[in-house]
Short mmCIF file of C-alpha atoms in Angstrom, two decimals:
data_model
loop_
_atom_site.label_atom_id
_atom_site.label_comp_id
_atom_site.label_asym_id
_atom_site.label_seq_id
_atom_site.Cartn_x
_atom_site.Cartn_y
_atom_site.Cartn_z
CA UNK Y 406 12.62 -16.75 -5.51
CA UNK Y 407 9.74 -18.90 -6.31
CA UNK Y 408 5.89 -18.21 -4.99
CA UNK Y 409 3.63 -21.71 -5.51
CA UNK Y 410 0.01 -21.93 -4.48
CA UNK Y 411 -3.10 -19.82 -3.91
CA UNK Y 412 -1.57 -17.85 -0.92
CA UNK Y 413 1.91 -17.07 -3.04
CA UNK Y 414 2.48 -14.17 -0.57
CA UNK Y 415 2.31 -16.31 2.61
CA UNK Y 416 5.07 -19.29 0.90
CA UNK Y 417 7.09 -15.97 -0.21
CA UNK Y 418 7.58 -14.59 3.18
CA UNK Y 419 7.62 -18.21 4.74
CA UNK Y 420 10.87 -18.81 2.48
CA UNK Y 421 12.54 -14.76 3.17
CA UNK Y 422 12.35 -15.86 6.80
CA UNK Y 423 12.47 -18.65 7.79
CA UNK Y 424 15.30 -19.96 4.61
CA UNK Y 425 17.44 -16.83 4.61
CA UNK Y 426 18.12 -16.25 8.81
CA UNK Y 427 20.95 -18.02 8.66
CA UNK Y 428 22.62 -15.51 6.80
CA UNK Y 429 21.54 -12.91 7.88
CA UNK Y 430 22.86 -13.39 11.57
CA UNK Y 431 26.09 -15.48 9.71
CA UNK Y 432 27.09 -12.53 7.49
CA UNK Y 433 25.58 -9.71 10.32
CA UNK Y 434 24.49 -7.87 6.89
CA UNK Y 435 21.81 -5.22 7.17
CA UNK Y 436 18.99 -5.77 6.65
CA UNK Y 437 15.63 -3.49 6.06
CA UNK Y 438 12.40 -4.95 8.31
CA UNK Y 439 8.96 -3.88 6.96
CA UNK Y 440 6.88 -3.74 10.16
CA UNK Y 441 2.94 -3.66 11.14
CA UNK Y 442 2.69 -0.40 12.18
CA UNK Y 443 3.90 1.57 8.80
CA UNK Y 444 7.21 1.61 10.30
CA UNK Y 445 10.57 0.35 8.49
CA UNK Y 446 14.09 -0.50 10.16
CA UNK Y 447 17.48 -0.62 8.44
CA UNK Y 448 19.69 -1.97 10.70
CA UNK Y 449 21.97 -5.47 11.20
CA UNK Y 450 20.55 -8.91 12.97
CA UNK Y 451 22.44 -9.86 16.00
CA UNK Y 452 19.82 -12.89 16.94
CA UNK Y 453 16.20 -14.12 15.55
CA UNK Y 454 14.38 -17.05 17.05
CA UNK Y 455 11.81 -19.43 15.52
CA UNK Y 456 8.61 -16.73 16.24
CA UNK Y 457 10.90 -14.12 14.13
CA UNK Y 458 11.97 -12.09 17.31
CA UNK Y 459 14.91 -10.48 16.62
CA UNK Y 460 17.26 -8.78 18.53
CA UNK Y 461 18.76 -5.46 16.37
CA UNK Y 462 22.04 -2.90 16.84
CA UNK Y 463 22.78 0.15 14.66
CA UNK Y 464 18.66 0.59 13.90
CA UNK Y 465 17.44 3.75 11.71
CA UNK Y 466 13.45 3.56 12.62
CA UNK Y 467 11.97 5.56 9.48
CA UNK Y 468 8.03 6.83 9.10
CA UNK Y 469 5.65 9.20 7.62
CA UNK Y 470 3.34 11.67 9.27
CA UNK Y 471 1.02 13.58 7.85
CA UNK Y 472 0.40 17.12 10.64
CA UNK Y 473 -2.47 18.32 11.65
CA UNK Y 474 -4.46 21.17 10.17
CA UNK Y 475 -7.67 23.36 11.31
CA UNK Y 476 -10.87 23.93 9.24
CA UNK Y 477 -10.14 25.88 5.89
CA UNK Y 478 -6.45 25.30 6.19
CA UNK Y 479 -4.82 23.46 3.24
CA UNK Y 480 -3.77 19.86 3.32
CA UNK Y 481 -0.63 19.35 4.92
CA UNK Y 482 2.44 17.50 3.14
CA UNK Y 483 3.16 14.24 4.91
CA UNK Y 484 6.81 14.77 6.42
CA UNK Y 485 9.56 11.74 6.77
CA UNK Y 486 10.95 11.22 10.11
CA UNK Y 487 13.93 8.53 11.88
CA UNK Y 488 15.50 8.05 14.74
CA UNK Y 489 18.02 5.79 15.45
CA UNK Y 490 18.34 3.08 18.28
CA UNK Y 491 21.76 1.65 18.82
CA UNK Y 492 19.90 -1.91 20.28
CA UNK Y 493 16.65 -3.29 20.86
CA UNK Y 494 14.45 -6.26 20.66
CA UNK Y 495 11.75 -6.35 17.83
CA UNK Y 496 9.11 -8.71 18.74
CA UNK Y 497 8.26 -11.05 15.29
CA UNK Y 498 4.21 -10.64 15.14
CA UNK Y 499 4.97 -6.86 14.52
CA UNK Y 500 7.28 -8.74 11.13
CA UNK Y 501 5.59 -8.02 7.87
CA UNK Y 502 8.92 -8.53 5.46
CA UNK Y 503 12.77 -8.99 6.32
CA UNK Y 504 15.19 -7.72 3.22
CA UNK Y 505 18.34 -8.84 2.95
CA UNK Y 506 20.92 -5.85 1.93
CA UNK Y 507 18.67 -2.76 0.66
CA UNK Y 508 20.44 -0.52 -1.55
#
């Protein structure tokens, strides 16, 4: 892939999605979403639309939280949760990235 210009980030994720939907939803590969709230989902395109809505099946949601402590406790480790969500609708503001096949 090839980033041009002062904003090289903005052409990069311009070309990852609006260039590469096509086969994503073609091939129904997975596909690993980035998303504005520290959040990531791995799971398969089903439908996207011009505003980079996308409709999603077989989704692992994955984040980090950090608990809670008192005063005078030590720091807590942060601790890696999922879930997983057979289908749902991910709206595209929320859309930082979209990677095609993460290993």
């Amino acid at each position: 892939m090839v980033c041009l210009g002062k904003n090289s980030e903005n052409i990069c994720l311009m070309y990852i999605v609006w260039v590469r939907p096509q086969i994503f939803v073609a091939a129904s590969s997975a596909v690993l979403i980035n998303c504005q709230n520290n959040k990531k989902l791995l799971g398969r395109v089903r439908a996207f639309d011009s505003h980079c809505n996308m409709v999603l099946e077989n989704v692992r949601e994955m984040w980090t939280e950090v608990p809670k402590t008192g005063k005078g406790k030590k720091k807590a480790l942060p601790v890696n949760k999922d879930r997983f969500i057979s289908k749902m609708f991910l709206r595209g503001d929320s859309v930082i990235i979209v990677l095609k096949n993460p290993k």
